[in-house]
Structures are given as C-alpha cells and as structure tokens.
Amino acid sequence: QVQLQESGPGLVKPSQTLSLTCTVSGGSISSGGYYWSWIRQHPGKGLEWIGYIYYSGSTYYNPSLKSRVTISVDTSKNQFSLKLSSVTAADTAVYYCARNWVWSHDYWGQGTLVTVSS
Amino acid sequence: QTVVTQEPSLTVSPGGTVTLTCASSTGAVTSGYYPNWFQQKPGQAPRALIYSTSNKHSWTPARFSGSLLGGKAALTLSGVQPEDEAEYYCLLYYGGAVVFGGGTKLTVL
C-alpha cells in the first residue's frame, strides 16, 4: 500500500520561499511509469494542480505558477519536494502530494496547511 | 487559460441517481483528456474514484460510474447513500498539463 506524507513549515513569511517534502512509502519513487504531483487547495476553494516530476527529474508545471515553482526528486530518500518562491497571502493553502500513474492521481497524502503571514 | 466547469451544487435523494458533469472550455471532452473523478469530504484529502473516463480503482464502490455524455465527462451515482454527500472534482489532462474542475457539492437529502 503506497503512502505519501507531506512535511514542512506551516508558517512562511511573505516574499520568502515555501518548501515542502513528500515522503513516499510502500513503493519506490524510481519505479517507472509514475509521476509525482503537487496540488494545493486554498481555504474553502477547489483544487489547483501545481506540477509533477518523473523520477528522472523531468518536470511539468502549471503555467500560472511556473515562474515561481521548482519540483525536485531525491530517489535515495524516496522523496520529492516543492519550492514556491516569493510567496504572498494568496499562497496560503493546504498542499497535497499525490502519485500520478497511468493518467490517474490515485494515491494522495493527507495534506499540510501552509499559512503565509508575517 | 483553460477552464473546466462543473455544476456548483446538486441535490439527490437517498437511493436515487444523479449525474455530475465536467466540461472543457476548449470544446468537447473526449477520452484523450483521460477524465478523472475525486470525492472529497470535509477535512479530508481527495479520494480517487474514476480514471481514464470510466475505470474504477479497487476501492471505488460499484455505484459510481464514469462516462462521456454530450461532449462532457460524467460521473453517475446510482443508489446514492447518505455517505456520498461530499464535494466531487473532475480532472482533465491537456497533454502534459492538468486542470481541475471547480467542484460539485453533492447534497443527499
């Protein structure tokens, strides 16, 4: 059973960089065919796709966030990470990581709330 | 900017049948958009229900089914249970990009 767990600071100051890590257990992040996604949900709002990465390092980002987003992978730790720069209050959201396999986001983490505030 | 549109809210009686739809601003939704459907209850992460239009995950209850209907992706719930009250999101793939619909709040009343 694949499990994903987000971790990182719950509070980030405006203009700083938000950094989160997703730890994958129950399966190898290097297994072929899987992409690893970040998705966020603003309070009381819908889901917004941020981007995803393949274990080889190839990435695809939401065009609206692309200039501020970096997703990376650490296969030795079975983790992938999100960095979002120059954050504002509009980046306050619950951030989810998920596995993207065969055109399916099947397994999700429980989510972590990140608040941007001074 | 591509927009994916869902009904904001729907109400269904227990035991009834309801269909939720998912439309694309780019035109008709086809299997090539690999429609996905998710259920989200308050305070919980989304749970995957349907992928690639009509494929169910091993945990998806039989009463949920996916299809294409009138140029849209559709999620049909047959024999609705009280526990099906939730927010439902669709997702479409546009080549490498992913876009979520705005969600449908389903009330079972």
PDB file of N, CA and C in Angstrom, chain A residues 3-103:
ATOM      1  N   GLN A   3       1.899   4.975   0.468  1.00  0.00           N
ATOM      2  CA  GLN A   3       1.501   6.090   1.328  1.00  0.00           C
ATOM      3  C   GLN A   3       2.392   7.285   1.041  1.00  0.00           C
ATOM      4  N   LEU A   4       1.795   8.461   1.085  1.00  0.00           N
ATOM      5  CA  LEU A   4       2.517   9.707   0.883  1.00  0.00           C
ATOM      6  C   LEU A   4       2.289  10.603   2.094  1.00  0.00           C
ATOM      7  N   GLN A   5       3.338  11.306   2.501  1.00  0.00           N
ATOM      8  CA  GLN A   5       3.252  12.169   3.674  1.00  0.00           C
ATOM      9  C   GLN A   5       3.985  13.476   3.407  1.00  0.00           C
ATOM     10  N   GLU A   6       3.226  14.569   3.491  1.00  0.00           N
ATOM     11  CA  GLU A   6       3.828  15.891   3.311  1.00  0.00           C
ATOM     12  C   GLU A   6       4.454  16.365   4.620  1.00  0.00           C
ATOM     13  N   SER A   7       5.517  17.131   4.503  1.00  0.00           N
ATOM     14  CA  SER A   7       6.129  17.730   5.690  1.00  0.00           C
ATOM     15  C   SER A   7       6.769  19.057   5.313  1.00  0.00           C
ATOM     16  N   GLY A   8       6.846  19.943   6.312  1.00  0.00           N
ATOM     17  CA  GLY A   8       7.460  21.247   6.088  1.00  0.00           C
ATOM     18  C   GLY A   8       6.855  22.279   7.010  1.00  0.00           C
ATOM     19  N   PRO A   9       7.383  23.488   6.973  1.00  0.00           N
ATOM     20  CA  PRO A   9       6.878  24.557   7.851  1.00  0.00           C
ATOM     21  C   PRO A   9       5.423  24.888   7.574  1.00  0.00           C
ATOM     22  N   GLY A  10       4.689  25.129   8.651  1.00  0.00           N
ATOM     23  CA  GLY A  10       3.294  25.508   8.496  1.00  0.00           C
ATOM     24  C   GLY A  10       3.098  27.002   8.357  1.00  0.00           C
ATOM     25  N   LEU A  11       4.144  27.751   8.586  1.00  0.00           N
ATOM     26  CA  LEU A  11       4.076  29.210   8.510  1.00  0.00           C
ATOM     27  C   LEU A  11       5.281  29.740   7.737  1.00  0.00           C
ATOM     28  N   VAL A  12       4.990  30.548   6.740  1.00  0.00           N
ATOM     29  CA  VAL A  12       6.044  31.132   5.908  1.00  0.00           C
ATOM     30  C   VAL A  12       5.785  32.634   5.813  1.00  0.00           C
ATOM     31  N   LYS A  13       6.847  33.415   5.869  1.00  0.00           N
ATOM     32  CA  LYS A  13       6.690  34.869   5.774  1.00  0.00           C
ATOM     33  C   LYS A  13       6.545  35.297   4.315  1.00  0.00           C
ATOM     34  N   PRO A  14       5.799  36.378   4.104  1.00  0.00           N
ATOM     35  CA  PRO A  14       5.670  36.898   2.736  1.00  0.00           C
ATOM     36  C   PRO A  14       7.035  37.192   2.123  1.00  0.00           C
ATOM     37  N   SER A  15       7.133  36.943   0.834  1.00  0.00           N
ATOM     38  CA  SER A  15       8.322  37.117  -0.004  1.00  0.00           C
ATOM     39  C   SER A  15       9.337  35.991   0.163  1.00  0.00           C
ATOM     40  N   GLN A  16       9.151  35.126   1.141  1.00  0.00           N
ATOM     41  CA  GLN A  16      10.087  34.025   1.324  1.00  0.00           C
ATOM     42  C   GLN A  16       9.704  32.840   0.437  1.00  0.00           C
ATOM     43  N   THR A  17      10.456  31.758   0.570  1.00  0.00           N
ATOM     44  CA  THR A  17      10.221  30.557  -0.234  1.00  0.00           C
ATOM     45  C   THR A  17       9.586  29.461   0.606  1.00  0.00           C
ATOM     46  N   LEU A  18       8.482  28.956   0.103  1.00  0.00           N
ATOM     47  CA  LEU A  18       7.781  27.832   0.734  1.00  0.00           C
ATOM     48  C   LEU A  18       8.469  26.550   0.296  1.00  0.00           C
ATOM     49  N   SER A  19       8.791  25.700   1.266  1.00  0.00           N
ATOM     50  CA  SER A  19       9.463  24.430   0.940  1.00  0.00           C
ATOM     51  C   SER A  19       8.745  23.276   1.619  1.00  0.00           C
ATOM     52  N   LEU A  20       8.339  22.308   0.834  1.00  0.00           N
ATOM     53  CA  LEU A  20       7.669  21.126   1.351  1.00  0.00           C
ATOM     54  C   LEU A  20       8.297  19.871   0.769  1.00  0.00           C
ATOM     55  N   THR A  21       8.218  18.790   1.539  1.00  0.00           N
ATOM     56  CA  THR A  21       8.728  17.493   1.101  1.00  0.00           C
ATOM     57  C   THR A  21       7.629  16.462   1.206  1.00  0.00           C
ATOM     58  N   CYS A  22       7.602  15.557   0.263  1.00  0.00           N
ATOM     59  CA  CYS A  22       6.665  14.439   0.285  1.00  0.00           C
ATOM     60  C   CYS A  22       7.465  13.145   0.369  1.00  0.00           C
ATOM     61  N   THR A  23       7.244  12.383   1.418  1.00  0.00           N
ATOM     62  CA  THR A  23       7.935  11.113   1.598  1.00  0.00           C
ATOM     63  C   THR A  23       7.009   9.987   1.154  1.00  0.00           C
ATOM     64  N   VAL A  24       7.522   9.143   0.279  1.00  0.00           N
ATOM     65  CA  VAL A  24       6.748   8.033  -0.270  1.00  0.00           C
ATOM     66  C   VAL A  24       7.163   6.740   0.419  1.00  0.00           C
ATOM     67  N   SER A  25       6.197   5.986   0.890  1.00  0.00           N
ATOM     68  CA  SER A  25       6.479   4.685   1.482  1.00  0.00           C
ATOM     69  C   SER A  25       5.597   3.629   0.830  1.00  0.00           C
ATOM     70  N   GLY A  26       6.037   2.382   0.915  1.00  0.00           N
ATOM     71  CA  GLY A  26       5.270   1.303   0.324  1.00  0.00           C
ATOM     72  C   GLY A  26       5.528   1.115  -1.154  1.00  0.00           C
ATOM     73  N   GLY A  27       6.482   1.840  -1.675  1.00  0.00           N
ATOM     74  CA  GLY A  27       6.812   1.726  -3.090  1.00  0.00           C
ATOM     75  C   GLY A  27       7.984   2.624  -3.419  1.00  0.00           C
ATOM     76  N   SER A  28       8.666   2.322  -4.500  1.00  0.00           N
ATOM     77  CA  SER A  28       9.835   3.111  -4.875  1.00  0.00           C
ATOM     78  C   SER A  28       9.448   4.258  -5.789  1.00  0.00           C
ATOM     79  N   ILE A  29       9.972   5.433  -5.467  1.00  0.00           N
ATOM     80  CA  ILE A  29       9.704   6.610  -6.276  1.00  0.00           C
ATOM     81  C   ILE A  29      10.348   6.463  -7.648  1.00  0.00           C
ATOM     82  N   SER A  30      11.298   5.537  -7.753  1.00  0.00           N
ATOM     83  CA  SER A  30      12.018   5.331  -9.004  1.00  0.00           C
ATOM     84  C   SER A  30      11.342   4.330  -9.928  1.00  0.00           C
ATOM     85  N   SER A  31      10.245   3.761  -9.472  1.00  0.00           N
ATOM     86  CA  SER A  31       9.532   2.810 -10.313  1.00  0.00           C
ATOM     87  C   SER A  31       9.054   3.515 -11.577  1.00  0.00           C
ATOM     88  N   GLY A  32       9.313   2.907 -12.689  1.00  0.00           N
ATOM     89  CA  GLY A  32       8.921   3.514 -13.950  1.00  0.00           C
ATOM     90  C   GLY A  32       7.416   3.673 -14.091  1.00  0.00           C
ATOM     91  N   GLY A  33       7.032   4.723 -14.764  1.00  0.00           N
ATOM     92  CA  GLY A  33       5.624   4.932 -15.052  1.00  0.00           C
ATOM     93  C   GLY A  33       4.913   5.859 -14.101  1.00  0.00           C
ATOM     94  N   TYR A  34       5.561   6.195 -12.990  1.00  0.00           N
ATOM     95  CA  TYR A  34       4.915   7.062 -12.014  1.00  0.00           C
ATOM     96  C   TYR A  34       5.457   8.488 -12.103  1.00  0.00           C
ATOM     97  N   TYR A  35       4.525   9.427 -12.062  1.00  0.00           N
ATOM     98  CA  TYR A  35       4.880  10.821 -11.899  1.00  0.00           C
ATOM     99  C   TYR A  35       4.413  11.225 -10.504  1.00  0.00           C
ATOM    100  N   TRP A  36       5.028  12.245  -9.969  1.00  0.00           N
ATOM    101  CA  TRP A  36       4.757  12.639  -8.589  1.00  0.00           C
ATOM    102  C   TRP A  36       4.348  14.099  -8.571  1.00  0.00           C
ATOM    103  N   SER A  37       3.119  14.334  -8.065  1.00  0.00           N
ATOM    104  CA  SER A  37       2.470  15.640  -8.221  1.00  0.00           C
ATOM    105  C   SER A  37       2.374  16.424  -6.925  1.00  0.00           C
ATOM    106  N   TRP A  38       2.278  17.726  -7.108  1.00  0.00           N
ATOM    107  CA  TRP A  38       1.879  18.634  -6.037  1.00  0.00           C
ATOM    108  C   TRP A  38       0.584  19.333  -6.462  1.00  0.00           C
ATOM    109  N   ILE A  39      -0.338  19.412  -5.538  1.00  0.00           N
ATOM    110  CA  ILE A  39      -1.645  20.038  -5.744  1.00  0.00           C
ATOM    111  C   ILE A  39      -1.937  20.862  -4.495  1.00  0.00           C
ATOM    112  N   ARG A  40      -2.636  21.981  -4.654  1.00  0.00           N
ATOM    113  CA  ARG A  40      -2.982  22.765  -3.476  1.00  0.00           C
ATOM    114  C   ARG A  40      -4.460  23.124  -3.494  1.00  0.00           C
ATOM    115  N   GLN A  41      -4.931  23.517  -2.329  1.00  0.00           N
ATOM    116  CA  GLN A  41      -6.340  23.869  -2.170  1.00  0.00           C
ATOM    117  C   GLN A  41      -6.422  25.065  -1.240  1.00  0.00           C
ATOM    118  N   HIS A  42      -6.808  26.205  -1.800  1.00  0.00           N
ATOM    119  CA  HIS A  42      -6.998  27.393  -0.984  1.00  0.00           C
ATOM    120  C   HIS A  42      -8.168  27.169  -0.038  1.00  0.00           C
ATOM    121  N   PRO A  43      -8.154  27.804   1.128  1.00  0.00           N
ATOM    122  CA  PRO A  43      -9.208  27.577   2.125  1.00  0.00           C
ATOM    123  C   PRO A  43     -10.611  27.745   1.544  1.00  0.00           C
ATOM    124  N   GLY A  44     -11.398  26.700   1.651  1.00  0.00           N
ATOM    125  CA  GLY A  44     -12.774  26.748   1.167  1.00  0.00           C
ATOM    126  C   GLY A  44     -12.933  26.745  -0.336  1.00  0.00           C
ATOM    127  N   LYS A  45     -11.850  26.496  -1.061  1.00  0.00           N
ATOM    128  CA  LYS A  45     -11.888  26.557  -2.523  1.00  0.00           C
ATOM    129  C   LYS A  45     -11.579  25.199  -3.158  1.00  0.00           C
ATOM    130  N   GLY A  46     -11.461  25.192  -4.469  1.00  0.00           N
ATOM    131  CA  GLY A  46     -11.200  23.971  -5.209  1.00  0.00           C
ATOM    132  C   GLY A  46      -9.723  23.619  -5.288  1.00  0.00           C
ATOM    133  N   LEU A  47      -9.451  22.581  -6.047  1.00  0.00           N
ATOM    134  CA  LEU A  47      -8.100  22.048  -6.185  1.00  0.00           C
ATOM    135  C   LEU A  47      -7.362  22.736  -7.331  1.00  0.00           C
ATOM    136  N   GLU A  48      -6.082  22.963  -7.125  1.00  0.00           N
ATOM    137  CA  GLU A  48      -5.238  23.584  -8.148  1.00  0.00           C
ATOM    138  C   GLU A  48      -3.983  22.743  -8.327  1.00  0.00           C
ATOM    139  N   TRP A  49      -3.761  22.273  -9.541  1.00  0.00           N
ATOM    140  CA  TRP A  49      -2.566  21.496  -9.845  1.00  0.00           C
ATOM    141  C   TRP A  49      -1.367  22.430  -9.920  1.00  0.00           C
ATOM    142  N   ILE A  50      -0.273  22.031  -9.248  1.00  0.00           N
ATOM    143  CA  ILE A  50       0.941  22.849  -9.238  1.00  0.00           C
ATOM    144  C   ILE A  50       1.954  22.319 -10.246  1.00  0.00           C
ATOM    145  N   GLY A  51       2.138  21.005 -10.260  1.00  0.00           N
ATOM    146  CA  GLY A  51       3.096  20.421 -11.186  1.00  0.00           C
ATOM    147  C   GLY A  51       3.432  19.002 -10.788  1.00  0.00           C
ATOM    148  N   TYR A  52       4.243  18.346 -11.652  1.00  0.00           N
ATOM    149  CA  TYR A  52       4.676  16.998 -11.306  1.00  0.00           C
ATOM    150  C   TYR A  52       6.073  16.728 -11.843  1.00  0.00           C
ATOM    151  N   ILE A  53       6.666  15.648 -11.316  1.00  0.00           N
ATOM    152  CA  ILE A  53       8.029  15.289 -11.685  1.00  0.00           C
ATOM    153  C   ILE A  53       8.120  13.787 -11.895  1.00  0.00           C
ATOM    154  N   TYR A  54       8.974  13.377 -12.813  1.00  0.00           N
ATOM    155  CA  TYR A  54       9.296  11.977 -13.025  1.00  0.00           C
ATOM    156  C   TYR A  54      10.572  11.693 -12.261  1.00  0.00           C
ATOM    157  N   TYR A  55      10.829  10.437 -11.927  1.00  0.00           N
ATOM    158  CA  TYR A  55      11.997  10.134 -11.113  1.00  0.00           C
ATOM    159  C   TYR A  55      13.304  10.544 -11.798  1.00  0.00           C
ATOM    160  N   SER A  56      13.251  10.636 -13.110  1.00  0.00           N
ATOM    161  CA  SER A  56      14.446  11.048 -13.857  1.00  0.00           C
ATOM    162  C   SER A  56      14.726  12.536 -13.702  1.00  0.00           C
ATOM    163  N   GLY A  57      13.711  13.261 -13.200  1.00  0.00           N
ATOM    164  CA  GLY A  57      13.893  14.697 -12.997  1.00  0.00           C
ATOM    165  C   GLY A  57      13.119  15.572 -13.960  1.00  0.00           C
ATOM    166  N   SER A  58      12.511  14.992 -14.968  1.00  0.00           N
ATOM    167  CA  SER A  58      11.730  15.809 -15.901  1.00  0.00           C
ATOM    168  C   SER A  58      10.478  16.318 -15.198  1.00  0.00           C
ATOM    169  N   THR A  59      10.137  17.571 -15.492  1.00  0.00           N
ATOM    170  CA  THR A  59       9.039  18.225 -14.771  1.00  0.00           C
ATOM    171  C   THR A  59       8.030  18.845 -15.717  1.00  0.00           C
ATOM    172  N   TYR A  60       6.849  19.107 -15.170  1.00  0.00           N
ATOM    173  CA  TYR A  60       5.805  19.830 -15.894  1.00  0.00           C
ATOM    174  C   TYR A  60       5.081  20.681 -14.873  1.00  0.00           C
ATOM    175  N   TYR A  61       5.001  21.975 -15.137  1.00  0.00           N
ATOM    176  CA  TYR A  61       4.423  22.900 -14.170  1.00  0.00           C
ATOM    177  C   TYR A  61       3.166  23.586 -14.701  1.00  0.00           C
ATOM    178  N   ASN A  62       2.304  23.987 -13.767  1.00  0.00           N
ATOM    179  CA  ASN A  62       1.172  24.826 -14.105  1.00  0.00           C
ATOM    180  C   ASN A  62       1.713  26.153 -14.655  1.00  0.00           C
ATOM    181  N   PRO A  63       1.300  26.520 -15.855  1.00  0.00           N
ATOM    182  CA  PRO A  63       1.842  27.759 -16.444  1.00  0.00           C
ATOM    183  C   PRO A  63       1.644  28.994 -15.567  1.00  0.00           C
ATOM    184  N   SER A  64       0.584  29.008 -14.782  1.00  0.00           N
ATOM    185  CA  SER A  64       0.310  30.192 -13.962  1.00  0.00           C
ATOM    186  C   SER A  64       1.252  30.298 -12.766  1.00  0.00           C
ATOM    187  N   LEU A  65       1.952  29.219 -12.436  1.00  0.00           N
ATOM    188  CA  LEU A  65       2.859  29.207 -11.291  1.00  0.00           C
ATOM    189  C   LEU A  65       4.308  28.948 -11.699  1.00  0.00           C
ATOM    190  N   LYS A  66       4.506  28.657 -12.960  1.00  0.00           N
ATOM    191  CA  LYS A  66       5.786  28.147 -13.446  1.00  0.00           C
ATOM    192  C   LYS A  66       6.989  29.017 -13.056  1.00  0.00           C
ATOM    193  N   SER A  67       6.809  30.325 -13.053  1.00  0.00           N
ATOM    194  CA  SER A  67       7.945  31.209 -12.773  1.00  0.00           C
ATOM    195  C   SER A  67       8.398  31.136 -11.318  1.00  0.00           C
ATOM    196  N   ARG A  68       7.568  30.577 -10.445  1.00  0.00           N
ATOM    197  CA  ARG A  68       7.903  30.547  -9.017  1.00  0.00           C
ATOM    198  C   ARG A  68       8.103  29.141  -8.460  1.00  0.00           C
ATOM    199  N   VAL A  69       7.840  28.120  -9.271  1.00  0.00           N
ATOM    200  CA  VAL A  69       7.815  26.738  -8.774  1.00  0.00           C
ATOM    201  C   VAL A  69       9.047  25.944  -9.202  1.00  0.00           C
ATOM    202  N   THR A  70       9.546  25.159  -8.254  1.00  0.00           N
ATOM    203  CA  THR A  70      10.563  24.150  -8.568  1.00  0.00           C
ATOM    204  C   THR A  70      10.188  22.864  -7.852  1.00  0.00           C
ATOM    205  N   ILE A  71      10.076  21.781  -8.602  1.00  0.00           N
ATOM    206  CA  ILE A  71       9.836  20.462  -8.022  1.00  0.00           C
ATOM    207  C   ILE A  71      11.069  19.618  -8.293  1.00  0.00           C
ATOM    208  N   SER A  72      11.542  18.942  -7.256  1.00  0.00           N
ATOM    209  CA  SER A  72      12.743  18.121  -7.388  1.00  0.00           C
ATOM    210  C   SER A  72      12.500  16.762  -6.751  1.00  0.00           C
ATOM    211  N   VAL A  73      13.375  15.816  -7.043  1.00  0.00           N
ATOM    212  CA  VAL A  73      13.229  14.459  -6.526  1.00  0.00           C
ATOM    213  C   VAL A  73      14.537  13.987  -5.929  1.00  0.00           C
ATOM    214  N   ASP A  74      14.442  13.264  -4.826  1.00  0.00           N
ATOM    215  CA  ASP A  74      15.604  12.631  -4.193  1.00  0.00           C
ATOM    216  C   ASP A  74      15.303  11.142  -4.095  1.00  0.00           C
ATOM    217  N   THR A  75      15.781  10.393  -5.071  1.00  0.00           N
ATOM    218  CA  THR A  75      15.451   8.963  -5.109  1.00  0.00           C
ATOM    219  C   THR A  75      16.087   8.204  -3.954  1.00  0.00           C
ATOM    220  N   SER A  76      17.220   8.687  -3.446  1.00  0.00           N
ATOM    221  CA  SER A  76      17.888   7.987  -2.339  1.00  0.00           C
ATOM    222  C   SER A  76      17.059   8.036  -1.063  1.00  0.00           C
ATOM    223  N   LYS A  77      16.241   9.078  -0.938  1.00  0.00           N
ATOM    224  CA  LYS A  77      15.389   9.212   0.249  1.00  0.00           C
ATOM    225  C   LYS A  77      13.935   8.866  -0.049  1.00  0.00           C
ATOM    226  N   ASN A  78      13.665   8.519  -1.289  1.00  0.00           N
ATOM    227  CA  ASN A  78      12.285   8.239  -1.719  1.00  0.00           C
ATOM    228  C   ASN A  78      11.369   9.436  -1.431  1.00  0.00           C
ATOM    229  N   GLN A  79      11.862  10.606  -1.778  1.00  0.00           N
ATOM    230  CA  GLN A  79      11.140  11.849  -1.526  1.00  0.00           C
ATOM    231  C   GLN A  79      11.136  12.733  -2.771  1.00  0.00           C
ATOM    232  N   PHE A  80      10.117  13.582  -2.837  1.00  0.00           N
ATOM    233  CA  PHE A  80      10.147  14.657  -3.811  1.00  0.00           C
ATOM    234  C   PHE A  80       9.708  15.932  -3.102  1.00  0.00           C
ATOM    235  N   SER A  81      10.114  17.066  -3.651  1.00  0.00           N
ATOM    236  CA  SER A  81       9.959  18.320  -2.933  1.00  0.00           C
ATOM    237  C   SER A  81       9.364  19.414  -3.804  1.00  0.00           C
ATOM    238  N   LEU A  82       8.804  20.395  -3.115  1.00  0.00           N
ATOM    239  CA  LEU A  82       8.220  21.571  -3.766  1.00  0.00           C
ATOM    240  C   LEU A  82       8.865  22.816  -3.180  1.00  0.00           C
ATOM    241  N   LYS A  83       9.261  23.714  -4.038  1.00  0.00           N
ATOM    242  CA  LYS A  83       9.674  25.049  -3.616  1.00  0.00           C
ATOM    243  C   LYS A  83       8.851  26.063  -4.389  1.00  0.00           C
ATOM    244  N   LEU A  84       8.259  26.993  -3.656  1.00  0.00           N
ATOM    245  CA  LEU A  84       7.461  28.067  -4.251  1.00  0.00           C
ATOM    246  C   LEU A  84       8.028  29.385  -3.730  1.00  0.00           C
ATOM    247  N   SER A  85       8.558  30.173  -4.620  1.00  0.00           N
ATOM    248  CA  SER A  85       9.256  31.392  -4.208  1.00  0.00           C
ATOM    249  C   SER A  85       8.328  32.597  -4.160  1.00  0.00           C
ATOM    250  N   SER A  86       8.814  33.626  -3.505  1.00  0.00           N
ATOM    251  CA  SER A  86       8.120  34.931  -3.449  1.00  0.00           C
ATOM    252  C   SER A  86       6.663  34.780  -3.066  1.00  0.00           C
ATOM    253  N   VAL A  87       6.421  34.083  -1.976  1.00  0.00           N
ATOM    254  CA  VAL A  87       5.033  33.792  -1.598  1.00  0.00           C
ATOM    255  C   VAL A  87       4.327  35.040  -1.067  1.00  0.00           C
ATOM    256  N   THR A  88       3.018  35.029  -1.242  1.00  0.00           N
ATOM    257  CA  THR A  88       2.136  36.055  -0.690  1.00  0.00           C
ATOM    258  C   THR A  88       0.999  35.347   0.042  1.00  0.00           C
ATOM    259  N   ALA A  89       0.114  36.132   0.629  1.00  0.00           N
ATOM    260  CA  ALA A  89      -1.022  35.550   1.338  1.00  0.00           C
ATOM    261  C   ALA A  89      -1.865  34.664   0.405  1.00  0.00           C
ATOM    262  N   ALA A  90      -1.819  34.949  -0.874  1.00  0.00           N
ATOM    263  CA  ALA A  90      -2.589  34.159  -1.839  1.00  0.00           C
ATOM    264  C   ALA A  90      -2.061  32.736  -1.983  1.00  0.00           C
ATOM    265  N   ASP A  91      -0.902  32.468  -1.438  1.00  0.00           N
ATOM    266  CA  ASP A  91      -0.344  31.117  -1.484  1.00  0.00           C
ATOM    267  C   ASP A  91      -0.707  30.302  -0.245  1.00  0.00           C
ATOM    268  N   THR A  92      -1.453  30.902   0.669  1.00  0.00           N
ATOM    269  CA  THR A  92      -1.956  30.164   1.828  1.00  0.00           C
ATOM    270  C   THR A  92      -2.920  29.101   1.343  1.00  0.00           C
ATOM    271  N   ALA A  93      -2.637  27.853   1.689  1.00  0.00           N
ATOM    272  CA  ALA A  93      -3.432  26.739   1.162  1.00  0.00           C
ATOM    273  C   ALA A  93      -3.027  25.447   1.862  1.00  0.00           C
ATOM    274  N   VAL A  94      -3.842  24.430   1.654  1.00  0.00           N
ATOM    275  CA  VAL A  94      -3.444  23.071   2.001  1.00  0.00           C
ATOM    276  C   VAL A  94      -2.723  22.505   0.782  1.00  0.00           C
ATOM    277  N   TYR A  95      -1.537  21.999   1.008  1.00  0.00           N
ATOM    278  CA  TYR A  95      -0.726  21.443  -0.073  1.00  0.00           C
ATOM    279  C   TYR A  95      -0.732  19.924   0.026  1.00  0.00           C
ATOM    280  N   TYR A  96      -1.068  19.289  -1.104  1.00  0.00           N
ATOM    281  CA  TYR A  96      -1.111  17.834  -1.186  1.00  0.00           C
ATOM    282  C   TYR A  96      -0.042  17.327  -2.151  1.00  0.00           C
ATOM    283  N   CYS A  97       0.515  16.172  -1.817  1.00  0.00           N
ATOM    284  CA  CYS A  97       1.302  15.457  -2.814  1.00  0.00           C
ATOM    285  C   CYS A  97       0.514  14.220  -3.232  1.00  0.00           C
ATOM    286  N   ALA A  98       0.752  13.758  -4.440  1.00  0.00           N
ATOM    287  CA  ALA A  98      -0.022  12.635  -4.967  1.00  0.00           C
ATOM    288  C   ALA A  98       0.803  11.880  -6.002  1.00  0.00           C
ATOM    289  N   ARG A  99       0.448  10.621  -6.196  1.00  0.00           N
ATOM    290  CA  ARG A  99       1.063   9.822  -7.232  1.00  0.00           C
ATOM    291  C   ARG A  99       0.223   9.911  -8.496  1.00  0.00           C
ATOM    292  N   ASN A 100       0.886  10.091  -9.609  1.00  0.00           N
ATOM    293  CA  ASN A 100       0.220  10.234 -10.901  1.00  0.00           C
ATOM    294  C   ASN A 100       0.653   9.044 -11.752  1.00  0.00           C
ATOM    295  N   TRP A 101      -0.264   8.121 -11.977  1.00  0.00           N
ATOM    296  CA  TRP A 101       0.072   6.865 -12.658  1.00  0.00           C
ATOM    297  C   TRP A 101      -0.975   6.525 -13.695  1.00  0.00           C
ATOM    298  N   VAL A 102      -0.536   6.278 -14.898  1.00  0.00           N
ATOM    299  CA  VAL A 102      -1.448   5.882 -15.973  1.00  0.00           C
ATOM    300  C   VAL A 102      -2.652   6.825 -16.012  1.00  0.00           C
ATOM    301  N   TRP A 103      -2.374   8.109 -16.121  1.00  0.00           N
ATOM    302  CA  TRP A 103      -3.419   9.121 -16.234  1.00  0.00           C
ATOM    303  C   TRP A 103      -4.377   9.068 -15.051  1.00  0.00           C
TER     304      TRP A 103
END
